[in-house]
Amino acid sequence: MDKERPIIVRYGEIGVKSPVVRKRFEKKLISNIKVLIDCKININQGRIFLFPENFEEALKSLKKIFGIVSYSPTLKTKTDHDTIKLAVQSYIKELVEKGEFDPEKTFAVKCRRVGEHKFSSREMAGFCGAAVIETTHAPVDLSNPDFTLYIEVRDDDTYIFHKKIKGAGGLPIGTQGRMISLVSGGIDSPVATYLMMKRGVDITIVNFNNHPFTSGSNEKIVKIYHKLKEYASGSDFRLLQVDYGEFLKKCTEEAPPRMTCVLCKSGMYQIAEKIAKQEKALAIIDGSSVGQVASQTLPNILATRYSTSMPVLSPLIGLDKLEISEIAEKIGTFQYSILPDSGCEAAPKHPETNAVLEKVLEVQEEIEMDSEVEKVLSTLHKVDLTL
Amino acid sequence: MDKERPIIVRYGEIGVKSPVVRKRFEKKLISNIKVLIDCKININQGRIFLFPENFEEALKSLKKIFGIVSYSPTLKTKTDHDTIKLAVQSYIKELVEKGEFDPEKTFAVKCRRVGEHKFSSREMAGFCGAAVIETTHAPVDLSNPDFTLYIEVRDDDTYIFHKKIKGAGGLPIGTQGRMISLVSGGIDSPVATYLMMKRGVDITIVNFNNHPFTSGSNEKIVKIYHKLKEYASGSDFRLLQVDYGEFLKKCTEEAPPRMTCVLCKSGMYQIAEKIAKQEKALAIIDGSSVGQVASQTLPNILATRYSTSMPVLSPLIGLDKLEISEIAEKIGTFQYSILPDSGCEAAPKHPETNAVLEKVLEVQEEIEMDSEVEKVLSTLHKVDLTL
């Protein structure tokens, strides 16, 4: 009886799509789960039933798969009063032993039923409640219980559980196409990348190596890549890099010093757009947040994006630094983002905060931006991930 | 002694800006507060001290002013041991009477000191702790207290408080320039607007009235406007509208039916860009979230934004519907967004989800988009806000 301990997986937004889209999303969600977790899977009436080889590992891994709203480890039994009673009592005894159920505190049983049965949900809840009392003598409180036992009856099968573990939310990765994400070693861009992965997007990270204006070490970016990859089960999660130092050198030498940061950002978008075509990506992601640093003013955002026709999506644009840092800590990238680095030595003392579009376009022409973009593109390469 | 009950206001991100920017932000924050709250204000060493006419009203209003991290109602007294002792005891007695301090539970005193004094912070904390014990006999627990009393000594003044109320965060509205926000009667766009207001942006809402394809009633949009305006103290918060029905009619009649939603969205951006020039706005805000509805696919986002050179900022692009709805409830727009309406009857049964840019540009040429945009612009008007 207690041989079968499936995990019930609930998915949310997928449920509201059209039948065709829903089917495609469900299929992708299941295949994403299978890449990460060694298991058998059934799908039935809007629920996924997971039979993992390693139960504890599976519980941990599910936390990192987008598209899942919540999940519950269960005890599966036959829909038969005597069998259910035995199962409920063995389930509760185990919880008492583990200290997860305190018979001194109040409890309630909630029952949900799918299919035709000779009993109502309320009757089954009462029946299971009596079984718990017989074992534990715990007091019942239906309106505000300290502990709730859930009974889910689905045709001939019944599932017993008491935990609903919150999933990562979002949509299955791989259902929304690919985007290029501009990722530096800072706190923000990994969070921006995570949020778009969560919305189902495949990612190609493009990192701009500013050597000799920074250390040139790939340690941070590789660590951040591996951390984010944990959430990319079922997706071809890529990391590309270009050498950007020569271009920055040209900016510092041939353009007004105030303009370096504006030209740097504008160049990134233009290069990302070209890489996007190769990668079959349809948008660019960055970590911009209005007003957070001097360069993220409205005039600068306008001027730096003007030379790019591809949409630039900035999921952090409306968030505070504190909120962004909290997400970074939660997803595990914060620890790598705060590793010390030299910062960018190409940045002027007084960067432009009020860029004038016409002036930016003029300077881009002077430094022959188009040919610079091509030069940078020719340095495109993969990064050694074994660091 | 207890005549003076200032509220200490703490502001966060402003603190990290350069001295010039910080001063400008502080000034704007103070003037935003003064518009909403009848009060005297002092500013000193990174704290604002507020002396309101109506204490309870002020506490409520502060919750809605961006740029504030937290605030505490205090009791102000002189920095003198005897006076502080009396003040602490009267403060604690009042809390006991109100049921906010339970002498059966543990407490601690934390002291912070700015200026030169003959005592250390730790000594003052101990002194005040003894005063509390003398009055209440409550037990002390320094590591994990149920209640914490804060003593902030600033030169000759000392402030006593026990609450740190969370503020709205963000940056003072009016410090980041103006944007156009496309707001419909739905759940998402008011939240997108709120998040950008929170980042310090002045807003001009532009609403597209789809009559006769919708009811044409302005009730929802006016209610949403007034709710959002509560957060706009110190900002010229505007609402404009254009008549969009004639344009939609042309789309349904002269373009492929699948394309209506794509043309509608592309038209909105193009019109918003023109209005932005009049309004001296530098970006467009919308409520897009990848994959939430059929029209918000990557190909559609790319195709609809292509004809606009102004940045389109979508602060919800990385959020789930559930997360967006939670913010809507918190800020109070949800109740208006869910008021029943007819929906848009111009939307086809099978809207395009995989728009091809070239095809969209071709159709825009066929329906003479540029002249349509001008026609819609000529209907630009203010909305009766007394609804």
Coordinates of N, CA and C in Angstrom, one line a residue, chain B residues 82-152:
Chain B
D82 N 17.4 62.5 33.2 CA 16.2 62.5 34.0 C 15.0 62.7 33.0
T83 N 15.2 63.6 32.1 CA 14.1 63.8 31.1 C 13.8 62.6 30.3
I84 N 14.8 61.9 29.8 CA 14.7 60.7 29.0 C 13.9 59.6 29.8
K85 N 14.3 59.5 31.1 CA 13.7 58.5 31.9 C 12.2 58.7 32.0
L86 N 11.8 59.9 32.3 CA 10.4 60.2 32.4 C 9.7 60.0 31.1
A87 N 10.3 60.4 30.0 CA 9.7 60.2 28.7 C 9.5 58.7 28.4
V88 N 10.6 57.9 28.6 CA 10.5 56.5 28.3 C 9.3 55.9 29.1
Q89 N 9.3 56.2 30.4 CA 8.2 55.6 31.3 C 6.8 56.0 30.8
S90 N 6.7 57.3 30.4 CA 5.3 57.7 30.0 C 5.0 57.1 28.7
Y91 N 6.0 56.9 27.8 CA 5.8 56.3 26.5 C 5.3 54.8 26.7
I92 N 6.1 54.1 27.6 CA 5.7 52.7 27.8 C 4.4 52.5 28.5
K93 N 4.1 53.4 29.4 CA 2.7 53.3 30.1 C 1.6 53.5 29.1
E94 N 1.8 54.4 28.2 CA 0.8 54.6 27.1 C 0.6 53.3 26.3
L95 N 1.7 52.7 26.0 CA 1.7 51.4 25.2 C 1.0 50.3 25.9
V96 N 1.3 50.2 27.2 CA 0.6 49.2 28.1 C -0.9 49.5 28.1
E97 N -1.3 50.7 28.2 CA -2.7 51.0 28.2 C -3.4 50.7 26.9
K98 N -2.7 50.9 25.8 CA -3.2 50.6 24.5 C -3.1 49.1 24.1
G99 N -2.5 48.3 25.0 CA -2.3 46.9 24.7 C -1.2 46.6 23.7
E100 N -0.3 47.6 23.5 CA 0.7 47.4 22.5 C 2.0 46.9 23.2
F101 N 2.1 47.0 24.5 CA 3.2 46.4 25.2 C 2.7 45.5 26.3
D102 N 3.2 44.2 26.3 CA 2.7 43.3 27.3 C 3.8 43.0 28.3
P103 N 3.7 43.5 29.5 CA 4.8 43.3 30.5 C 5.1 41.8 30.8
E104 N 4.2 40.9 30.4 CA 4.5 39.5 30.6 C 5.6 39.0 29.6
K105 N 5.7 39.7 28.5 CA 6.6 39.3 27.4 C 7.9 40.0 27.5
T106 N 8.9 39.5 26.8 CA 10.3 40.0 26.9 C 10.5 41.3 26.0
F107 N 11.5 42.1 26.4 CA 11.7 43.3 25.6 C 13.2 43.6 25.6
A108 N 13.6 44.5 24.7 CA 15.0 45.0 24.6 C 15.0 46.4 24.3
V109 N 16.0 47.2 24.6 CA 16.1 48.6 24.2 C 17.4 48.7 23.2
K110 N 17.1 49.3 22.1 CA 18.3 49.5 21.2 C 18.5 51.0 21.1
C111 N 19.8 51.5 21.2 CA 20.1 52.9 21.1 C 21.0 53.2 20.0
R112 N 20.7 54.3 19.3 CA 21.6 54.8 18.2 C 21.9 56.2 18.5
R113 N 23.1 56.6 18.3 CA 23.6 57.9 18.8 C 24.3 58.7 17.7
V114 N 23.9 60.0 17.5 CA 24.7 60.8 16.5 C 25.1 62.1 17.3
G115 N 26.4 62.4 17.3 CA 26.9 63.6 18.0 C 27.8 63.2 19.2
E116 N 28.2 64.2 20.0 CA 29.1 63.9 21.1 C 28.3 63.9 22.4
H117 N 28.5 62.8 23.1 CA 27.8 62.7 24.4 C 28.7 62.1 25.5
K118 N 28.4 62.2 26.7 CA 29.2 61.7 27.8 C 28.9 60.2 28.1
F119 N 28.0 59.6 27.3 CA 27.6 58.2 27.5 C 27.7 57.5 26.2
S120 N 27.8 56.2 26.3 CA 27.8 55.4 25.1 C 26.4 55.0 24.7
S121 N 26.2 54.5 23.5 CA 24.9 54.0 23.1 C 24.4 52.9 24.0
R122 N 25.4 52.0 24.3 CA 25.1 50.8 25.2 C 24.6 51.3 26.6
E123 N 25.3 52.3 27.1 CA 24.9 52.8 28.5 C 23.5 53.3 28.4
M124 N 23.2 54.1 27.4 CA 21.9 54.7 27.3 C 20.8 53.6 27.2
A125 N 21.1 52.6 26.4 CA 20.2 51.5 26.2 C 19.9 50.8 27.6
G126 N 21.0 50.6 28.3 CA 20.9 50.0 29.7 C 20.0 50.9 30.6
F127 N 20.3 52.2 30.6 CA 19.6 53.1 31.4 C 18.1 53.1 31.1
C128 N 17.8 53.1 29.8 CA 16.3 53.1 29.4 C 15.7 51.8 29.8
G129 N 16.4 50.7 29.6 CA 15.9 49.4 30.0 C 15.5 49.3 31.4
A130 N 16.4 49.9 32.3 CA 16.1 49.9 33.7 C 14.9 50.7 34.0
A131 N 14.7 51.8 33.2 CA 13.5 52.6 33.4 C 12.2 51.9 33.0
V132 N 12.3 51.0 32.0 CA 11.2 50.2 31.6 C 10.9 49.2 32.7
I133 N 11.9 48.5 33.2 CA 11.7 47.5 34.2 C 11.1 48.1 35.5
E134 N 11.6 49.3 35.9 CA 11.0 50.0 37.0 C 9.5 50.2 36.9
T135 N 9.0 50.5 35.7 CA 7.6 50.7 35.5 C 6.8 49.4 35.3
T136 N 7.4 48.4 34.6 CA 6.6 47.3 34.2 C 7.0 45.9 34.7
H137 N 8.2 45.9 35.2 CA 8.8 44.6 35.7 C 8.9 43.6 34.5
A138 N 8.9 44.0 33.3 CA 8.9 43.1 32.1 C 10.3 42.5 32.1
P139 N 10.4 41.2 31.6 CA 11.7 40.5 31.5 C 12.5 41.0 30.2
V140 N 13.8 41.1 30.4 CA 14.7 41.5 29.3 C 15.1 40.3 28.5
D141 N 15.2 40.4 27.2 CA 15.8 39.4 26.3 C 16.5 40.1 25.1
L142 N 17.8 40.2 25.2 CA 18.5 41.0 24.2 C 18.6 40.3 22.9
S143 N 18.6 39.0 22.9 CA 18.9 38.3 21.6 C 17.6 38.1 20.8
N144 N 16.5 37.8 21.5 CA 15.3 37.5 20.7 C 14.0 38.1 21.4
P145 N 14.0 39.4 21.6 CA 12.9 40.0 22.3 C 11.6 40.0 21.6
D146 N 10.5 40.0 22.4 CA 9.1 40.1 21.7 C 8.8 41.5 21.3
F147 N 9.5 42.5 22.0 CA 9.2 43.9 21.8 C 10.6 44.7 21.8
T148 N 10.8 45.6 20.9 CA 12.0 46.4 21.0 C 11.6 47.9 21.0
L149 N 12.3 48.5 22.0 CA 12.1 50.0 22.1 C 13.4 50.6 21.5
Y150 N 13.2 51.6 20.7 CA 14.3 52.3 20.0 C 14.5 53.7 20.6
I151 N 15.8 54.0 20.9 CA 16.1 55.3 21.4 C 17.1 55.9 20.4
E152 N 16.8 57.0 19.8 CA 17.7 57.6 18.8 C 18.1 59.0 19.4

